[in-house]
Coordinates of C-alpha atoms and ligand atoms in Angstrom, one line a residue:
M178 CA 71.3 88.0 98.9
R179 CA 71.7 91.2 100.8
K180 CA 74.2 89.5 103.1
V181 CA 76.2 88.3 100.2
A182 CA 76.3 91.9 98.8
L183 CA 77.4 93.2 102.1
V184 CA 80.2 90.6 102.5
F185 CA 81.2 91.4 99.0
L186 CA 81.3 95.1 99.6
L187 CA 83.3 94.7 102.8
A188 CA 85.7 91.9 101.7
V189 CA 86.4 92.9 98.1
L190 CA 85.2 96.3 97.0
L191 CA 86.2 98.4 100.0
P192 CA 89.7 96.9 100.3
S193 CA 90.2 97.3 96.6
L194 CA 89.2 100.9 96.8
A195 CA 91.5 101.4 99.8
L196 CA 94.3 99.8 97.9
A197 CA 93.7 102.1 94.9
W198 CA 93.7 105.1 97.2
L199 CA 97.0 104.0 98.8
A200 CA 98.5 103.4 95.4
A201 CA 97.5 106.9 94.3
R202 CA 99.0 108.4 97.4
S203 CA 102.2 106.4 97.0
L204 CA 102.3 107.8 93.4
R205 CA 102.6 111.3 94.9
D206 CA 105.2 110.1 97.3
Q207 CA 107.0 108.5 94.4
Q208 CA 107.2 111.9 92.7
L209 CA 108.6 113.4 95.9
V210 CA 111.2 110.6 96.0
L211 CA 112.2 111.3 92.4
E212 CA 112.5 115.0 93.1
R213 CA 114.5 114.2 96.2
Q214 CA 116.9 112.0 94.2
Q215 CA 117.2 114.8 91.7
F216 CA 117.9 117.3 94.4
M217 CA 120.5 115.0 96.0
L218 CA 122.3 114.5 92.7
S219 CA 122.4 118.1 91.9
Q220 CA 123.3 119.1 95.4
G221 CA 126.2 116.6 95.3
L222 CA 127.4 118.2 92.1
A223 CA 127.2 121.8 93.5
D224 CA 128.9 120.7 96.7
A225 CA 131.7 118.8 94.9
T226 CA 132.4 121.8 92.6
A227 CA 132.4 124.3 95.4
G228 CA 134.6 122.0 97.4
K229 CA 137.1 121.8 94.5
I230 CA 137.1 125.6 94.2
A231 CA 137.7 126.0 97.9
A232 CA 140.5 123.5 97.8
R233 CA 142.1 125.3 94.8
L234 CA 141.9 128.6 96.8
A235 CA 143.6 126.9 99.7
E236 CA 146.3 125.7 97.3
L237 CA 146.7 129.3 96.0
Q238 CA 147.0 130.5 99.6
G239 CA 149.7 128.0 100.2
E240 CA 151.3 128.9 96.9
F241 CA 151.5 132.5 97.9
G242 CA 153.2 131.6 101.2
S243 CA 155.8 129.6 99.3
R244 CA 156.4 132.5 96.9
V245 CA 157.0 134.8 99.8
E246 CA 159.4 132.4 101.4
A247 CA 161.2 132.0 98.1
L248 CA 161.4 135.8 97.7
L249 CA 162.8 136.3 101.1
G250 CA 165.4 133.6 100.5
S251 CA 168.3 134.4 102.7
R252 CA 167.5 138.1 102.9
A253 CA 166.2 139.7 106.1
P254 CA 162.4 140.2 105.8
E255 CA 162.6 143.9 106.7
A256 CA 165.0 144.4 103.8
V257 CA 162.5 142.8 101.3
A258 CA 159.5 144.6 102.7
P259 CA 159.9 148.0 100.8
V260 CA 160.3 146.2 97.4
F261 CA 157.9 143.4 98.1
D262 CA 155.2 144.9 95.8
Q263 CA 157.4 144.9 92.6
E264 CA 158.9 141.5 93.4
I265 CA 155.7 139.6 94.2
V266 CA 153.9 141.0 91.1
R267 CA 156.8 139.7 89.0
A268 CA 157.1 136.4 90.8
W269 CA 153.4 135.4 91.1
P270 CA 151.1 136.1 88.2
L271 CA 148.0 136.1 90.5
A272 CA 149.3 139.1 92.5
Q273 CA 147.8 142.4 91.4
V274 CA 149.4 144.5 94.1
G275 CA 151.8 143.3 96.9
F276 CA 151.9 144.8 100.3
A277 CA 154.0 144.5 103.5
V278 CA 152.7 145.8 106.8
S279 CA 154.2 145.7 110.3
L280 CA 151.9 144.7 113.1
K281 CA 152.4 148.1 114.6
G282 CA 150.5 149.5 111.7
E283 CA 153.3 150.7 109.4
V284 CA 152.5 150.1 105.7
L285 CA 156.0 149.4 104.1
A286 CA 154.8 148.5 100.6
P287 CA 153.5 149.3 98.1
S288 CA 155.1 152.7 97.7
L289 CA 152.8 155.7 97.4
V290 CA 154.6 156.7 94.3
G291 CA 154.4 153.2 92.7
S292 CA 152.0 152.0 89.9
K293 CA 148.5 153.2 89.5
E294 CA 147.1 150.0 91.1
A295 CA 149.5 150.4 94.0
R296 CA 148.4 154.0 94.7
Q297 CA 144.7 153.0 94.4
F298 CA 145.4 150.1 96.8
R299 CA 147.0 152.4 99.4
L300 CA 144.1 154.7 99.1
E301 CA 141.6 152.0 99.8
N302 CA 143.4 149.9 102.3
D303 CA 145.9 152.1 104.3
K304 CA 143.6 152.8 107.2
F305 CA 142.6 149.2 107.5
L306 CA 146.1 147.8 107.2
S307 CA 147.5 150.3 109.7
N308 CA 144.8 149.4 112.2
R309 CA 143.3 152.9 112.2
E310 CA 140.0 151.8 111.0
S311 CA 137.7 148.7 111.5
V312 CA 136.2 147.6 108.3
E313 CA 133.7 145.0 107.3
V314 CA 135.7 142.0 106.2
Y315 CA 135.4 138.2 105.6
W316 CA 138.4 136.4 106.7
N317 CA 139.9 133.1 107.6
S318 CA 143.3 131.7 108.7
P319 CA 143.5 128.2 107.4
K320 CA 146.9 127.3 108.9
G321 CA 147.9 126.9 112.6
V322 CA 149.1 129.7 114.9
V323 CA 152.6 131.0 115.0
N324 CA 154.5 131.5 118.2
L325 CA 153.9 135.2 119.0
S326 CA 154.7 135.2 122.6
Q327 CA 157.2 138.0 122.0
L328 CA 154.4 140.2 120.7
N329 CA 152.5 139.8 123.9
R330 CA 149.2 139.6 122.0
G331 CA 147.1 137.7 124.5
K332 CA 145.6 134.4 124.1
A333 CA 146.1 132.2 121.0
L334 CA 143.3 132.0 118.6
A335 CA 141.2 129.0 117.8
G336 CA 142.1 126.7 114.9
A337 CA 141.4 127.0 111.2
F338 CA 138.2 128.6 109.9
E339 CA 136.9 129.5 113.3
Q340 CA 135.9 133.1 114.0
P341 CA 138.0 134.4 116.9
A342 CA 136.3 136.5 119.6
L343 CA 137.2 140.0 118.8
P344 CA 137.9 142.8 121.3
G345 CA 136.1 146.1 121.2
K346 CA 133.0 146.9 119.2
S347 CA 133.5 144.4 116.4
Q348 CA 130.3 142.9 115.3
T349 CA 129.3 140.2 112.8
K350 CA 126.7 140.6 110.1
N351 CA 124.5 138.1 108.4
Q352 CA 123.7 138.8 104.8
L353 CA 121.1 137.5 102.4
R354 CA 122.4 135.3 99.5
N355 CA 122.4 136.5 96.0
V356 CA 120.4 133.5 94.7
L357 CA 117.3 131.7 95.9
P358 CA 117.7 128.1 95.0
Q359 CA 114.6 126.2 94.0
Q360 CA 115.6 123.3 96.2
Q361 CA 114.6 125.5 99.1
E362 CA 111.0 125.1 98.1
F363 CA 111.4 121.4 97.8
A364 CA 113.2 121.2 101.1
T365 CA 110.3 123.1 102.8
Q366 CA 107.7 120.9 101.0
A367 CA 109.4 117.6 102.0
L368 CA 110.2 118.9 105.5
V369 CA 113.6 117.3 105.1
I370 CA 116.0 120.1 105.5
D371 CA 114.3 123.0 107.2
P372 CA 111.0 123.3 109.0
P373 CA 108.5 125.3 107.0
G374 CA 108.9 129.0 107.2
S375 CA 112.6 128.8 107.9
N376 CA 114.6 131.3 105.9
E377 CA 117.9 129.9 107.0
Q378 CA 118.5 128.9 103.4
Q379 CA 118.3 132.5 102.3
I380 CA 121.0 133.6 104.7
S381 CA 124.6 133.5 103.5
K382 CA 126.9 131.3 105.5
A383 CA 129.7 133.8 104.9
V384 CA 129.7 136.1 107.8
A385 CA 131.1 139.7 107.7
T386 CA 133.0 141.0 110.7
E387 CA 134.1 144.5 111.5
A388 CA 137.7 144.3 112.3
E389 CA 141.1 146.0 112.1
F390 CA 143.8 144.2 110.2
R391 CA 145.7 143.1 113.3
H392 CA 142.6 141.4 114.6
V393 CA 142.3 139.6 111.4
V394 CA 145.9 138.4 111.5
G395 CA 145.7 137.4 115.2
D396 CA 148.1 134.6 115.9
A397 CA 147.8 132.9 112.6
Q398 CA 150.6 132.4 110.1
E399 CA 148.6 133.0 106.9
G400 CA 145.1 133.7 105.8
S401 CA 142.9 135.6 103.5
V402 CA 140.7 138.7 103.8
A403 CA 137.9 139.6 101.5
R404 CA 136.2 142.9 101.5
F405 CA 133.8 144.7 99.3
L406 CA 134.7 148.1 97.8
Q407 CA 132.2 149.7 95.5
D408 CA 130.4 146.4 95.5
R409 CA 133.4 144.6 94.0
L410 CA 135.1 141.9 95.9
H411 CA 138.8 142.4 96.7
L412 CA 140.6 139.3 97.9
L413 CA 143.9 139.6 99.8
F414 CA 146.2 136.7 100.8
W415 CA 148.6 137.4 103.6
Y416 CA 151.6 135.5 105.1
R417 CA 154.0 135.8 107.9
S418 CA 157.4 134.3 107.9
A419 CA 158.4 132.6 111.1
R420 CA 161.6 134.5 110.8
D421 CA 159.9 137.8 111.5
P422 CA 156.3 137.4 112.6
N423 CA 156.0 141.2 113.1
L424 CA 155.9 141.6 109.3
V425 CA 152.9 140.6 107.3
F426 CA 153.4 140.1 103.5
G427 CA 150.3 140.2 101.4
A428 CA 148.9 140.4 97.9
Q429 CA 145.7 141.6 96.4
V430 CA 144.6 138.8 94.0
H431 CA 144.1 139.7 90.3
P432 CA 140.4 139.0 89.8
A433 CA 140.6 138.0 86.1
R434 CA 143.6 135.7 86.6
L435 CA 141.9 134.1 89.6
L436 CA 139.0 133.4 87.4
E437 CA 141.3 131.7 84.9
E438 CA 142.4 129.4 87.6
L439 CA 138.9 128.5 88.7
R440 CA 137.1 128.3 85.4
P441 CA 138.5 124.8 84.4
L442 CA 137.2 123.4 87.7
V443 CA 133.7 124.3 86.8
E444 CA 134.1 122.9 83.3
D445 CA 135.7 119.6 84.5
Q446 CA 133.0 119.0 87.0
A447 CA 130.1 119.7 84.8
G448 CA 130.7 117.0 82.2
A449 CA 130.1 114.4 84.9
Q450 CA 126.3 114.9 85.1
P451 CA 124.3 114.9 81.9
G452 CA 121.2 117.1 82.0
W453 CA 122.7 119.6 84.3
G454 CA 124.5 123.0 83.7
L455 CA 126.8 124.6 86.1
A456 CA 127.7 128.3 86.7
L457 CA 130.2 130.0 89.0
L458 CA 128.2 133.0 90.3
N459 CA 130.1 136.0 91.5
E460 CA 129.3 138.4 94.3
S461 CA 126.6 140.1 92.1
G462 CA 125.0 136.8 91.2
K463 CA 126.3 136.9 87.6
P464 CA 127.9 133.9 86.0
D465 CA 131.7 134.3 85.7
A466 CA 132.1 130.8 84.4
R467 CA 129.6 128.4 83.0
W468 CA 129.2 125.0 81.6
P469 CA 128.0 124.3 78.9
A470 CA 129.2 127.5 77.3
A471 CA 125.8 128.2 75.9
L472 CA 124.1 127.8 79.3
N473 CA 121.5 130.5 79.8
A474 CA 119.2 130.5 82.8
D475 CA 117.5 132.6 85.4
W476 CA 120.8 133.0 87.3
K477 CA 119.1 134.0 90.5
R478 CA 117.0 130.8 90.5
P479 CA 119.4 127.8 90.3
F480 CA 118.0 124.4 91.1
V481 CA 120.5 124.2 93.9
A482 CA 123.5 126.3 94.9
T483 CA 126.4 126.0 97.3
E484 CA 128.5 128.9 98.6
I485 CA 132.2 128.7 98.2
G486 CA 133.0 130.1 101.6
D487 CA 134.8 133.0 103.4
V488 CA 137.6 133.2 100.9
L489 CA 135.2 134.2 98.1
P490 CA 132.2 135.4 100.1
H491 CA 128.9 135.5 98.2
W492 CA 130.3 133.5 95.4
E493 CA 128.3 130.4 94.7
V494 CA 128.2 127.4 92.4
G495 CA 124.8 127.2 90.9
V496 CA 123.3 124.0 89.3
Y497 CA 120.7 124.5 86.6
L498 CA 118.5 122.0 84.8
L499 CA 119.4 122.1 81.1
D500 CA 115.8 121.2 80.1
P501 CA 113.5 122.0 83.1
A502 CA 110.5 121.0 81.0
A503 CA 111.9 117.5 80.4
S504 CA 111.9 116.5 84.0
V505 CA 108.3 117.9 84.4
R506 CA 107.4 115.9 81.3
A507 CA 109.0 112.7 82.6
A508 CA 107.3 113.1 86.0
E509 CA 104.0 113.7 84.2
T510 CA 104.4 110.6 82.0
L511 CA 105.3 108.5 85.0
K512 CA 102.3 109.8 86.9
L513 CA 100.0 109.2 83.9
T514 CA 101.3 105.7 83.3
L515 CA 101.0 104.7 87.0
G516 CA 97.7 106.5 87.3
L517 CA 96.4 104.6 84.2
L518 CA 97.7 101.3 85.6
I519 CA 95.9 101.9 88.9
A520 CA 92.7 102.9 87.0
I521 CA 92.9 99.7 84.9
L522 CA 93.5 97.6 88.0
V523 CA 90.5 99.2 89.8
V524 CA 88.3 98.7 86.7
A525 CA 89.5 95.1 86.4
I526 CA 88.8 94.4 90.1
A527 CA 85.4 96.1 89.8
T528 CA 84.4 94.1 86.7
G529 CA 85.7 90.9 88.1
S530 CA 83.8 91.5 91.3
W531 CA 80.7 92.3 89.4
L532 CA 80.9 89.2 87.3
I533 CA 81.5 87.0 90.4
F534 CA 78.6 88.8 92.1
A535 CA 76.3 88.3 89.2
D536 CA 77.2 84.6 88.9
M537 CA 76.6 84.2 92.6
R538 CA 73.3 85.8 92.2
R539 CA 72.4 83.5 89.4
Q540 CA 73.5 80.4 91.3
L541 CA 71.4 81.5 94.3
R542 CA 68.4 82.0 92.0
V543 CA 68.8 78.6 90.5
A544 CA 69.1 77.1 93.9
Q545 CA 65.9 78.9 94.9
Q546 CA 64.2 77.7 91.7
K547 CA 65.4 74.1 92.4
T548 CA 63.8 74.3 95.8
D549 CA 60.6 75.5 94.2
F550 CA 60.8 72.8 91.6
V551 CA 61.1 70.1 94.3
S552 CA 58.0 71.4 96.0
N553 CA 56.1 71.8 92.6
V554 CA 57.0 68.3 91.5
S555 CA 56.1 66.8 94.8
H556 CA 52.7 68.5 94.5
E557 CA 52.4 67.3 90.9
L558 CA 53.2 63.8 92.0
K559 CA 50.8 63.9 94.9
T560 CA 47.7 64.9 93.0
P561 CA 47.6 62.0 90.5
L562 CA 48.9 59.6 93.2
T563 CA 46.0 60.5 95.4
S564 CA 43.5 59.9 92.6
I565 CA 45.1 56.6 91.7
R566 CA 45.1 55.4 95.3
M567 CA 41.6 56.5 96.0
F568 CA 40.1 54.9 92.8
S569 CA 42.2 51.7 93.1
E570 CA 41.1 51.3 96.7
L571 CA 37.4 51.7 95.7
L572 CA 37.8 49.1 93.0
A573 CA 39.8 46.8 95.3
D574 CA 37.0 46.9 97.9
G575 CA 34.7 45.3 95.3
R576 CA 31.9 47.6 96.4
I577 CA 31.6 49.2 93.0
T578 CA 29.4 46.9 91.0
D579 CA 28.4 49.2 88.2
D580 CA 30.4 48.4 85.1
G581 CA 30.2 51.9 83.7
K582 CA 31.6 53.4 86.9
R583 CA 34.4 50.8 87.1
R584 CA 35.4 51.6 83.6
A585 CA 35.3 55.4 84.4
Y586 CA 37.5 54.8 87.5
L587 CA 39.9 52.7 85.5
Q588 CA 40.0 55.4 82.9
I589 CA 40.9 58.0 85.5
I590 CA 43.6 55.7 86.9
S591 CA 45.0 55.3 83.4
T592 CA 45.0 59.0 82.7
E593 CA 46.6 59.9 86.0
T594 CA 49.3 57.3 85.5
A595 CA 50.0 58.7 82.0
R596 CA 50.3 62.2 83.6
L597 CA 52.7 60.8 86.2
T598 CA 54.7 59.2 83.4
R599 CA 54.8 62.4 81.5
L600 CA 56.0 64.3 84.5
I601 CA 58.7 61.9 85.3
N602 CA 59.8 61.6 81.7
G603 CA 60.0 65.4 81.6
V604 CA 62.3 65.5 84.6
L605 CA 64.4 62.7 83.3
D606 CA 64.6 64.4 79.9
F607 CA 65.7 67.6 81.5
A608 CA 68.4 65.8 83.5
R609 CA 69.7 64.1 80.4
M610 CA 69.7 67.3 78.4
D611 CA 71.3 69.1 81.3
R612 CA 74.1 66.6 81.2
G613 CA 74.3 66.9 77.4
E614 CA 73.3 63.2 77.0
R615 CA 70.3 63.5 74.9
K616 CA 70.8 62.1 71.3
Y617 CA 68.6 63.0 68.4
R618 CA 67.7 60.8 65.5
Y619 CA 67.4 63.0 62.4
E620 CA 65.0 62.1 59.6
S621 CA 63.2 63.9 56.9
F622 CA 59.4 64.0 57.6
D623 CA 56.4 66.1 56.8
L624 CA 55.9 68.6 59.7
A625 CA 52.3 69.4 58.6
E626 CA 51.4 65.7 59.0
L627 CA 53.0 65.6 62.5
V628 CA 50.9 68.7 63.5
R629 CA 47.8 67.1 62.1
E630 CA 48.4 63.8 64.0
T631 CA 49.1 65.6 67.3
L632 CA 46.0 67.7 67.0
D633 CA 43.9 64.7 66.2
T634 CA 45.2 62.9 69.3
L635 CA 44.6 65.9 71.5
Q636 CA 41.4 67.1 70.0
P637 CA 38.9 64.9 72.0
Q638 CA 40.5 65.9 75.3
L639 CA 40.7 69.6 74.4
E640 CA 37.2 69.8 73.0
G641 CA 36.0 67.9 76.1
A642 CA 37.5 70.7 78.1
G643 CA 35.6 73.2 76.0
F644 CA 38.4 74.3 73.7
Q645 CA 37.9 75.4 70.1
I646 CA 40.8 74.2 67.9
E647 CA 41.6 76.0 64.6
H648 CA 44.5 75.3 62.3
A649 CA 46.1 76.8 59.2
L650 CA 48.3 74.1 57.6
P651 CA 49.6 74.3 54.0
P652 CA 48.1 71.6 51.8
A653 CA 51.5 70.5 50.5
P654 CA 53.9 68.6 52.7
V655 CA 56.4 70.7 54.7
M656 CA 59.5 68.6 54.8
V657 CA 62.0 69.1 57.7
N658 CA 65.1 67.2 58.8
A659 CA 64.7 66.7 62.5
D660 CA 64.0 64.3 65.3
R661 CA 60.3 63.6 64.9
D662 CA 59.6 62.6 68.6
A663 CA 61.6 65.6 69.9
I664 CA 59.6 68.1 67.7
A665 CA 56.4 66.4 68.7
Q666 CA 57.4 66.9 72.3
V667 CA 57.9 70.7 71.7
L668 CA 54.5 70.9 70.1
L669 CA 52.9 69.0 72.9
N670 CA 54.6 71.1 75.6
V671 CA 53.4 74.3 74.0
L672 CA 49.9 73.0 73.4
S673 CA 49.7 71.8 76.9
N674 CA 50.7 75.2 78.2
A675 CA 48.0 76.8 75.9
E676 CA 45.5 74.6 77.6
K677 CA 46.8 75.2 81.1
Y678 CA 47.0 79.0 80.9
S679 CA 43.8 79.7 78.9
M680 CA 41.2 81.0 81.3
D681 CA 37.7 81.8 79.9
R682 CA 38.5 82.2 76.2
K683 CA 39.3 78.7 75.2
D684 CA 40.6 79.3 71.8
I685 CA 43.7 77.6 70.3
R686 CA 45.0 78.2 66.9
V687 CA 47.9 76.4 65.2
E688 CA 49.6 77.9 62.1
L689 CA 52.4 76.3 60.0
E690 CA 54.2 78.4 57.4
A691 CA 56.9 77.4 55.0
L692 CA 59.2 80.4 54.4
Q693 CA 62.3 80.7 52.2
G694 CA 64.5 78.0 53.6
A695 CA 62.8 78.0 57.0
V696 CA 59.7 76.9 58.7
E697 CA 57.6 78.6 61.4
L698 CA 55.1 76.7 63.6
R699 CA 52.9 79.0 65.8
V700 CA 50.7 78.0 68.7
L701 CA 48.3 80.9 69.7
D702 CA 45.9 81.1 72.5
R703 CA 43.6 83.6 74.2
G704 CA 44.8 83.0 77.7
S705 CA 46.4 85.2 80.3
G706 CA 49.6 85.7 78.4
V707 CA 53.0 85.7 80.0
P708 CA 53.2 88.2 82.9
T709 CA 55.0 91.4 81.8
G710 CA 58.7 91.3 82.6
C711 CA 58.9 87.5 82.5
E712 CA 59.0 87.2 78.8
K713 CA 62.6 86.1 78.7
R714 CA 62.8 84.3 81.9
I715 CA 60.0 81.8 81.1
F716 CA 62.6 79.8 79.2
E717 CA 65.0 79.5 82.2
Q718 CA 65.0 76.2 84.0
F719 CA 62.5 75.9 86.9
Y720 CA 61.2 79.4 86.2
R721 CA 57.5 79.8 86.6
G722 CA 55.7 83.0 85.6
H723 CA 52.5 81.8 87.2
D724 CA 52.9 80.7 90.7
S725 CA 51.2 77.3 91.5
L726 CA 49.6 78.6 94.7
D727 CA 48.3 81.9 93.3
S728 CA 47.2 80.8 89.8
G729 CA 46.2 77.2 90.8
V730 CA 48.0 76.0 87.6
Q731 CA 50.4 73.2 88.3
G732 CA 53.8 73.1 86.6
S733 CA 57.5 72.4 87.1
G734 CA 59.0 75.3 85.1
L735 CA 60.7 72.9 82.8
G736 CA 58.3 72.6 79.8
L737 CA 59.6 75.6 77.9
T738 CA 63.2 75.1 78.9
L739 CA 63.1 71.6 77.3
A740 CA 61.2 72.8 74.2
R741 CA 63.7 75.6 73.6
Q742 CA 66.7 73.3 74.2
I743 CA 65.3 70.9 71.6
A744 CA 64.6 73.7 69.1
R745 CA 68.1 75.1 69.5
A746 CA 69.7 71.7 69.3
H747 CA 68.1 71.6 65.8
G748 CA 69.6 74.9 64.8
G749 CA 66.3 76.7 65.3
D750 CA 64.6 78.5 68.3
L751 CA 61.4 78.8 70.3
T752 CA 60.2 82.4 70.9
Y753 CA 57.4 84.1 72.6
N754 CA 55.3 87.1 71.6
A755 CA 52.2 88.5 73.2
R756 CA 49.3 87.9 70.8
D757 CA 47.4 90.9 69.4
G758 CA 44.0 91.1 71.2
G759 CA 45.3 89.1 74.2
G760 CA 46.9 85.7 74.8
S761 CA 50.2 84.2 73.8
C762 CA 52.0 83.3 70.6
F763 CA 54.8 80.7 70.8
T764 CA 56.7 80.2 67.6
L765 CA 59.0 77.3 66.7
H766 CA 61.5 78.3 64.1
L767 CA 63.2 75.5 62.2
K768 CA 65.5 75.5 59.2
Ligands
ADP653 P1 55.2 75.4 83.8 O1 54.2 75.6 82.8 O2 55.4 74.0 84.2 O3 55.2 76.4 84.8 P2 56.9 76.1 81.5 O4 58.4 76.1 81.3 O5 56.1 75.3 80.5 O6 56.6 75.7 83.0 O7 56.4 77.6 81.4 C1 57.1 78.5 82.1 C2 56.1 79.7 82.5 O8 55.8 80.3 81.3 C3 54.9 79.3 83.1 O9 55.0 79.2 84.5 C4 53.9 80.4 82.7 O10 54.0 81.5 83.6 C5 54.5 80.8 81.3 N1 53.7 80.3 80.2 C6 54.0 79.3 79.4 N2 53.1 79.1 78.4 C7 52.1 80.1 78.6 C8 50.9 80.4 77.9 N3 50.5 79.8 76.9 N4 50.3 81.5 78.4 C9 50.7 82.2 79.5 N5 51.8 81.9 80.2 C10 52.5 80.9 79.7

């Protein structure tokens, strides 16, 4: 049995628990996968929007170049330079102030006596444009180089978006981003994007460089420069005509109008992803455009954010969850559902395992009992057979001449044969009943009379063995509808047990009571009583409460099984109760 339990534990229970543990783990991974999917989706949205904005800025840059070429027309560039400010402001709505600078550092426009914006512009940018001062700028030159060999300006600069190596003491500066996207935490957790502890995500990809204007221009044909003045971003587009590369035409972009250009891009993009909100965050991390219009969030903590680039440094597209609690709720529900399923599965496996185990234990017990039964029955057969053989041999020898003795021996042979027949009948009965083949012949008869008859038959034998028989039977007939022989067998089995298990106090009492619609027949003795703990099991097949060897009482463990089966087949029962004052009380209930 212990071996079976061990095999069961190793082959079923432990693997099931391991599976449950793996399932619970994969549940956690599942959540990570979900978060990752969410992250990828929103990152895609932020990248796409930032990409569109960057593309629009590149278009505006190109548009500015075309406007300059259109303004120049057939005129000589140096003739246009002094009036460039007024003309570009009129021709291109995005221009706030126009400027023209020679590479030698001469600021030709705007005029110092021009508009208020123009004067302010000169004040702020003169030194930088005329190469008298290096300032911290972000810049790029998206279009290829121009042929500047006549300027003798040294080596050509690298292609678009690359930072050229600058002469002198120019230096680059990394800055922290305005926002701290939540995705950073996820990325660190999942070890997908950055190793833990990395703060790369916090550092802006837009790099500030200290440079003079001519370094910014380099060999490129056009480009943009962004610089911060009093914490406000100023964006300048510049362009050189191939006709006079010494002259640089530029414009400071009108911030409000630029925003008008960019806002629809945010709004267009946002509708594509339900559940998400989008914001265009400016250099101070405030939303300059948002979708949906009512979007309100902790602007510094977007779910993900993408920087727009060097043209608008420190501007970002932030993606926000419209209902952050909803995704937490969904994740919780998923976790709960799967967790419950796993729990149910484990309970089902455990219950199933237990049932199989219990059944196996029962089968093993029955197998054990059958083995005991075989040895009991063999013993039971052997005893009468030995007597029969011995006495028949004595008689066959012809040495016994005394008639009295011969009769006594023949009587013994007859009793032992009857015992053998009873035993074999019992086994056959049980086998029949076990196969459900036993048929009952129902008839109405007086149970009191049956009891009386049975007692009359048994009385001489019992009294001969020193028993005192008492009975309490009602004077009136007690009619029942049952198989007479079968009920007689029940009574006989129980009475025979009372005889077998009575030790010194040889007292048997039989009571019959007719109740309301039912009948109770009790057989009471003053014997050893059923050993404690075996009260229920004595009705199981082959079960013996008194071991043959220890108690010296012979038996097959089938008497009560048969008796109870007969009682139940009649819609009644056979029960056991310990008798007050010692002994047993077996009750046959019939309806
Ligand atoms: P058997 O008597 O052949 O062992 P039974 O099915 O008739 O088988 O009885 C089962 C067990 O019930 C017995 O082994 C015995 O332990 C217990 N038992 C039955 N009748 C009595 C009784 N009158 N007093 C004490 N124990 C009894």
